[in-house]
Amino acid sequence: MDERNAALEAKLAEQLRGCCFGGAIQAFAICDSTMDHAHALAREVAGEGTLVFALRQRQGRGRLGRRWESPEGGAYFSLILKPARPATEIPQLSLVAGLSAAEALHELTGLSPSIRWPNDLLLNGRKVAGILIEASVQRIADSVQNYVVVGMGINVSTDPQELPEGASSLGEALASSSTLHAKRSPPDPVALTVALCRRFDAWYDVWTATGFAPIREALHPWLHLGQIVRLTAGASET
């Protein structure tokens, strides 16, 4: 059985003070899957913004049930959301999270990742982070409640030998960078998670209040070039 890590929870709670995400936190040194934990909590009517964090996962997963390698040296977390937007717009959250992640990674490392629709972040053409969106509907008494779990896996200082082909880490990208004025160490996984949650908090509020248009505009500098991407915002597409 996975054991919660009180020290990690206290560290996250302190650094997320004042943020809407992280009001309730479960953190683990290692767990099976933060997504599975988050779904279990959501079914128990956990509040929006509940954060599940792990330094390692035994059974991490990506889109279409693919295995997500989750060795030591990464940041793996899931957030419970209860969006006040139409169900048809829920897939947009992948790009809301991608935008937040790109900005957070740039803020802490100086690197400029690109977003490969719908759920990957790349550095030097290699995957450093993945996003997973899972929506669910549950019936409680006489009411129906919807929730969404947003999962993120980021290779921070992961040993390259533990990563699949085509993947990289922030540490590897920093070590090979010739554009930074000063070499930086990869960020602490907790600090990176906090920075990303704060960015996501802000963009999620924008998306909730005004829809996808501001997100679409802010995405332009980060989108991976060389492919055709169709972004749907309500009834409009681009």
mmCIF file with all atom_site columns, C-alpha atoms in Angstrom, residues 55-61 67-72 76:
data_model
loop_
_atom_site.group_PDB
_atom_site.id
_atom_site.type_symbol
_atom_site.label_atom_id
_atom_site.label_alt_id
_atom_site.label_comp_id
_atom_site.label_asym_id
_atom_site.label_entity_id
_atom_site.label_seq_id
_atom_site.pdbx_PDB_ins_code
_atom_site.Cartn_x
_atom_site.Cartn_y
_atom_site.Cartn_z
_atom_site.occupancy
_atom_site.B_iso_or_equiv
_atom_site.pdbx_formal_charge
_atom_site.auth_seq_id
_atom_site.auth_comp_id
_atom_site.auth_asym_id
_atom_site.auth_atom_id
_atom_site.pdbx_PDB_model_num
ATOM 1  C CA . LEU A 1 55 ? 8.481  11.457 -6.913  1.00 0.00 ? 55 LEU A CA 1
ATOM 2  C CA . ARG A 1 56 ? 8.088  8.068  -8.609  1.00 0.00 ? 56 ARG A CA 1
ATOM 3  C CA . GLN A 1 57 ? 5.251  5.971  -10.024 1.00 0.00 ? 57 GLN A CA 1
ATOM 4  C CA . ARG A 1 58 ? 5.081  2.219  -10.476 1.00 0.00 ? 58 ARG A CA 1
ATOM 5  C CA . GLN A 1 59 ? 2.250  2.292  -13.010 1.00 0.00 ? 59 GLN A CA 1
ATOM 6  C CA . GLY A 1 60 ? 2.247  5.734  -14.574 1.00 0.00 ? 60 GLY A CA 1
ATOM 7  C CA . ARG A 1 61 ? 0.240  6.049  -17.770 1.00 0.00 ? 61 ARG A CA 1
ATOM 8  C CA . ARG A 1 67 ? 2.797  3.289  -20.045 1.00 0.00 ? 67 ARG A CA 1
ATOM 9  C CA . TRP A 1 68 ? 4.518  6.452  -18.821 1.00 0.00 ? 68 TRP A CA 1
ATOM 10 C CA . GLU A 1 69 ? 7.989  5.707  -17.463 1.00 0.00 ? 69 GLU A CA 1
ATOM 11 C CA . SER A 1 70 ? 8.189  7.359  -14.049 1.00 0.00 ? 70 SER A CA 1
ATOM 12 C CA . PRO A 1 71 ? 11.640 6.763  -12.566 1.00 0.00 ? 71 PRO A CA 1
ATOM 13 C CA . GLU A 1 72 ? 13.338 8.746  -9.828  1.00 0.00 ? 72 GLU A CA 1
ATOM 14 C CA . TYR A 1 76 ? 4.511  13.425 -11.335 1.00 0.00 ? 76 TYR A CA 1
#
